Tab-separated table of N, CA, C and O in Angstrom:
chain	number	residue	atom	x	y	z
A	1	MET	N	51.607	47.496	19.251
A	1	MET	CA	51.862	48.596	18.354
A	1	MET	C	51.234	49.844	18.968
A	1	MET	O	50.026	50.009	18.912
A	2	PRO	N	52.025	50.681	19.538
A	2	PRO	CA	51.528	51.766	20.373
A	2	PRO	C	50.947	52.987	19.650
A	2	PRO	O	50.590	53.948	20.293
A	3	ASP	N	50.801	52.988	18.335
A	3	ASP	CA	50.301	54.179	17.648
A	3	ASP	C	48.775	54.241	17.564
A	3	ASP	O	48.218	55.121	16.940
A	4	ARG	N	48.091	53.301	18.148
A	4	ARG	CA	46.626	53.228	18.222
A	4	ARG	C	45.962	52.966	16.868
A	4	ARG	O	44.755	53.045	16.744
A	5	ALA	N	46.761	52.674	15.851
A	5	ALA	CA	46.204	52.336	14.548
A	5	ALA	C	45.863	50.846	14.522
A	5	ALA	O	46.498	50.043	15.200
A	6	THR	N	44.867	50.507	13.760
A	6	THR	CA	44.512	49.107	13.602
A	6	THR	C	45.404	48.496	12.531
A	6	THR	O	45.508	49.028	11.437
A	7	LYS	N	46.048	47.414	12.856
A	7	LYS	CA	46.921	46.720	11.913
A	7	LYS	C	46.256	45.406	11.521
A	7	LYS	O	45.730	44.691	12.366
A	8	ILE	N	46.279	45.115	10.239
A	8	ILE	CA	45.745	43.848	9.746
A	8	ILE	C	46.876	43.137	9.020
A	8	ILE	O	47.461	43.683	8.090
A	9	ILE	N	47.182	41.941	9.459
A	9	ILE	CA	48.249	41.151	8.856
A	9	ILE	C	47.597	39.974	8.143
A	9	ILE	O	46.838	39.207	8.741
A	10	ILE	N	47.886	39.842	6.871
A	10	ILE	CA	47.290	38.776	6.071
A	10	ILE	C	48.403	37.871	5.567
A	10	ILE	O	49.325	38.326	4.900
A	11	ASN	N	48.306	36.598	5.889
A	11	ASN	CA	49.234	35.611	5.362
A	11	ASN	C	48.596	35.032	4.110
A	11	ASN	O	47.770	34.126	4.177
A	12	SER	N	48.972	35.558	2.947
A	12	SER	CA	48.345	35.125	1.701
A	12	SER	C	48.808	33.743	1.263
A	12	SER	O	48.246	33.174	0.341
A	13	GLN	N	49.820	33.199	1.930
A	13	GLN	CA	50.304	31.866	1.593
A	13	GLN	C	49.515	30.770	2.308
A	13	GLN	O	49.594	29.612	1.952
A	14	LYS	N	48.760	31.151	3.313
A	14	LYS	CA	47.941	30.212	4.069
A	14	LYS	C	46.567	30.101	3.388
A	14	LYS	O	46.064	31.053	2.813
A	15	SER	N	45.941	28.973	3.463
A	15	SER	CA	44.635	28.774	2.852
A	15	SER	C	43.600	29.741	3.448
A	15	SER	O	43.504	29.894	4.659
A	16	ALA	N	42.837	30.368	2.575
A	16	ALA	CA	41.772	31.272	3.003
A	16	ALA	C	40.403	30.617	2.789
A	16	ALA	O	39.388	31.300	2.736
A	17	ALA	N	40.392	29.314	2.688
A	17	ALA	CA	39.172	28.579	2.341
A	17	ALA	C	37.993	28.872	3.261
A	17	ALA	O	36.854	28.911	2.811
A	18	ASN	N	38.228	29.103	4.524
A	18	ASN	CA	37.128	29.336	5.460
A	18	ASN	C	36.846	30.824	5.678
A	18	ASN	O	36.119	31.178	6.606
A	19	GLN	N	37.406	31.679	4.827
A	19	GLN	CA	37.245	33.118	4.977
A	19	GLN	C	36.219	33.649	3.980
A	19	GLN	O	35.733	32.918	3.121
A	20	SER	N	35.922	34.941	4.095
A	20	SER	CA	34.951	35.560	3.190
A	20	SER	C	35.463	35.539	1.747
A	20	SER	O	36.665	35.394	1.497
A	21	GLU	N	34.555	35.703	0.836
A	21	GLU	CA	34.898	35.721	-0.589
A	21	GLU	C	35.877	36.855	-0.892
A	21	GLU	O	36.822	36.678	-1.667
A	22	ASP	N	35.674	38.020	-0.260
A	22	ASP	CA	36.579	39.148	-0.465
A	22	ASP	C	37.987	38.837	0.027
A	22	ASP	O	38.973	39.156	-0.642
A	23	LEU	N	38.104	38.231	1.198
A	23	LEU	CA	39.419	37.900	1.742
A	23	LEU	C	40.108	36.833	0.901
A	23	LEU	O	41.317	36.896	0.662
A	24	GLN	N	39.350	35.877	0.411
A	24	GLN	CA	39.922	34.869	-0.478
A	24	GLN	C	40.453	35.521	-1.756
A	24	GLN	O	41.549	35.194	-2.229
A	25	ALA	N	39.687	36.464	-2.301
A	25	ALA	CA	40.110	37.159	-3.515
A	25	ALA	C	41.349	38.015	-3.245
A	25	ALA	O	42.263	38.080	-4.076
A	26	LEU	N	41.405	38.665	-2.085
A	26	LEU	CA	42.569	39.470	-1.734
A	26	LEU	C	43.814	38.597	-1.629
A	26	LEU	O	44.888	38.965	-2.119
A	27	ALA	N	43.695	37.430	-1.030
A	27	ALA	CA	44.832	36.508	-0.932
A	27	ALA	C	45.298	36.096	-2.329
A	27	ALA	O	46.503	36.052	-2.601
A	28	LYS	N	44.360	35.831	-3.227
A	28	LYS	CA	44.728	35.486	-4.603
A	28	LYS	C	45.440	36.650	-5.271
A	28	LYS	O	46.454	36.466	-5.954
A	29	LEU	N	44.912	37.852	-5.089
A	29	LEU	CA	45.522	39.046	-5.675
A	29	LEU	C	46.948	39.231	-5.161
A	29	LEU	O	47.866	39.517	-5.934
A	30	MET	N	47.149	39.013	-3.869
A	30	MET	CA	48.478	39.150	-3.276
A	30	MET	C	49.448	38.096	-3.813
A	30	MET	O	50.658	38.311	-3.806
A	31	ASN	N	48.927	36.986	-4.287
A	31	ASN	CA	49.755	35.918	-4.848
A	31	ASN	C	49.812	35.977	-6.370
A	31	ASN	O	50.181	35.008	-7.025
A	32	ASN	N	49.423	37.126	-6.924
A	32	ASN	CA	49.485	37.379	-8.360
A	32	ASN	C	48.610	36.415	-9.168
A	32	ASN	O	48.960	36.006	-10.268
A	33	GLU	N	47.481	36.036	-8.583
A	33	GLU	CA	46.517	35.204	-9.286
A	33	GLU	C	45.389	36.090	-9.805
A	33	GLU	O	45.060	37.109	-9.203
A	34	LEU	N	44.789	35.707	-10.920
A	34	LEU	CA	43.695	36.457	-11.501
A	34	LEU	C	42.457	36.365	-10.608
A	34	LEU	O	42.093	35.293	-10.140
A	35	VAL	N	41.818	37.525	-10.385
A	35	VAL	CA	40.621	37.595	-9.550
A	35	VAL	C	39.499	38.228	-10.370
A	35	VAL	O	39.676	39.289	-10.952
A	36	ASN	N	38.360	37.576	-10.410
A	36	ASN	CA	37.181	38.103	-11.103
A	36	ASN	C	36.032	38.178	-10.104
A	36	ASN	O	35.122	37.367	-10.127
A	37	LEU	N	36.105	39.173	-9.208
A	37	LEU	CA	35.078	39.260	-8.166
A	37	LEU	C	34.211	40.498	-8.324
A	37	LEU	O	32.994	40.410	-8.347
A	38	ASN	N	34.850	41.664	-8.407
A	38	ASN	CA	34.079	42.899	-8.529
A	38	ASN	C	34.949	44.016	-9.099
A	38	ASN	O	36.126	43.809	-9.374
A	39	LYS	N	34.366	45.195	-9.270
A	39	LYS	CA	35.078	46.298	-9.911
A	39	LYS	C	36.295	46.767	-9.108
A	39	LYS	O	37.258	47.265	-9.674
A	40	HIS	N	36.276	46.581	-7.796
A	40	HIS	CA	37.400	47.002	-6.963
A	40	HIS	C	38.633	46.148	-7.246
A	40	HIS	O	39.743	46.671	-7.367
A	41	PHE	N	38.425	44.853	-7.368
A	41	PHE	CA	39.547	43.967	-7.688
A	41	PHE	C	39.992	44.171	-9.132
A	41	PHE	O	41.179	44.100	-9.427
A	42	ASP	N	39.047	44.435	-10.031
A	42	ASP	CA	39.413	44.731	-11.417
A	42	ASP	C	40.311	45.957	-11.481
A	42	ASP	O	41.338	45.960	-12.167
A	43	CYS	N	39.941	46.999	-10.749
A	43	CYS	CA	40.717	48.239	-10.712
A	43	CYS	C	42.113	47.993	-10.115
A	43	CYS	O	43.114	48.473	-10.650
A	44	ALA	N	42.166	47.245	-9.030
A	44	ALA	CA	43.453	46.961	-8.384
A	44	ALA	C	44.362	46.171	-9.316
A	44	ALA	O	45.556	46.492	-9.442
A	45	GLN	N	43.819	45.181	-9.996
A	45	GLN	CA	44.626	44.382	-10.923
A	45	GLN	C	45.126	45.216	-12.086
A	45	GLN	O	46.270	45.080	-12.521
A	46	LYS	N	44.279	46.111	-12.577
A	46	LYS	CA	44.685	46.995	-13.679
A	46	LYS	C	45.838	47.891	-13.238
A	46	LYS	O	46.833	48.048	-13.952
A	47	LYS	N	45.726	48.475	-12.040
A	47	LYS	CA	46.768	49.363	-11.528
A	47	LYS	C	48.065	48.603	-11.287
A	47	LYS	O	49.151	49.091	-11.618
A	48	ILE	N	47.975	47.397	-10.731
A	48	ILE	CA	49.162	46.577	-10.504
A	48	ILE	C	49.854	46.275	-11.833
A	48	ILE	O	51.080	46.384	-11.947
A	49	LYS	N	49.076	45.936	-12.841
A	49	LYS	CA	49.642	45.638	-14.162
A	49	LYS	C	50.330	46.868	-14.733
A	49	LYS	O	51.442	46.776	-15.271
A	50	GLU	N	49.690	48.041	-14.632
A	50	GLU	CA	50.283	49.285	-15.141
A	50	GLU	C	51.620	49.571	-14.458
A	50	GLU	O	52.601	49.920	-15.115
A	51	ILE	N	51.660	49.440	-13.151
A	51	ILE	CA	52.885	49.724	-12.402
A	51	ILE	C	53.972	48.716	-12.747
A	51	ILE	O	55.126	49.091	-12.976
A	52	ASN	N	53.615	47.439	-12.803
A	52	ASN	CA	54.607	46.416	-13.119
A	52	ASN	C	55.174	46.569	-14.528
A	52	ASN	O	56.316	46.191	-14.779
A	53	GLU	N	54.380	47.116	-15.437
A	53	GLU	CA	54.841	47.298	-16.811
A	53	GLU	C	55.651	48.570	-16.985
A	53	GLU	O	56.301	48.755	-18.011
A	54	ASP	N	55.621	49.466	-16.022
A	54	ASP	CA	56.343	50.730	-16.115
A	54	ASP	C	57.423	50.764	-15.034
A	54	ASP	O	57.169	51.134	-13.893
A	55	LEU	N	58.623	50.404	-15.398
A	55	LEU	CA	59.713	50.290	-14.440
A	55	LEU	C	59.980	51.606	-13.714
A	55	LEU	O	60.271	51.616	-12.523
A	56	GLU	N	59.844	52.741	-14.395
A	56	GLU	CA	60.085	54.031	-13.739
A	56	GLU	C	59.101	54.271	-12.601
A	56	GLU	O	59.476	54.753	-11.533
A	57	LYS	N	57.833	53.948	-12.799
A	57	LYS	CA	56.843	54.077	-11.729
A	57	LYS	C	57.211	53.174	-10.563
A	57	LYS	O	57.102	53.554	-9.409
A	58	LEU	N	57.627	51.955	-10.877
A	58	LEU	CA	57.986	50.997	-9.842
A	58	LEU	C	59.165	51.510	-9.018
A	58	LEU	O	59.155	51.445	-7.792
A	59	ILE	N	60.152	52.064	-9.676
A	59	ILE	CA	61.311	52.612	-8.956
A	59	ILE	C	60.902	53.780	-8.071
A	59	ILE	O	61.343	53.880	-6.934
A	60	LYS	N	60.024	54.650	-8.551
A	60	LYS	CA	59.574	55.804	-7.757
A	60	LYS	C	58.833	55.340	-6.499
A	60	LYS	O	58.941	55.949	-5.446
A	61	ILE	N	58.065	54.290	-6.601
A	61	ILE	CA	57.300	53.779	-5.459
A	61	ILE	C	58.245	53.331	-4.358
A	61	ILE	O	58.009	53.550	-3.176
A	62	TYR	N	59.341	52.705	-4.730
A	62	TYR	CA	60.257	52.112	-3.729
A	62	TYR	C	61.395	53.037	-3.324
A	62	TYR	O	62.260	52.626	-2.577
A	63	LYS	N	61.401	54.281	-3.781
A	63	LYS	CA	62.437	55.238	-3.345
A	63	LYS	C	62.044	55.903	-2.075
A	63	LYS	O	60.982	56.069	-1.686
């Protein structure tokens, strides 16, 4: 990837059992599972719920 940016690819379908607690929680979040780790995940889950419940916001994101 020639733009010199760091890319991180996460396969949330693969077991994260040997990874950090944060990475395990992120994989759960990506798979729409409830995460109770810290305020950052709480905030992300709240925002995801708000967007999913508001179809107009969801459409604007994907335009």
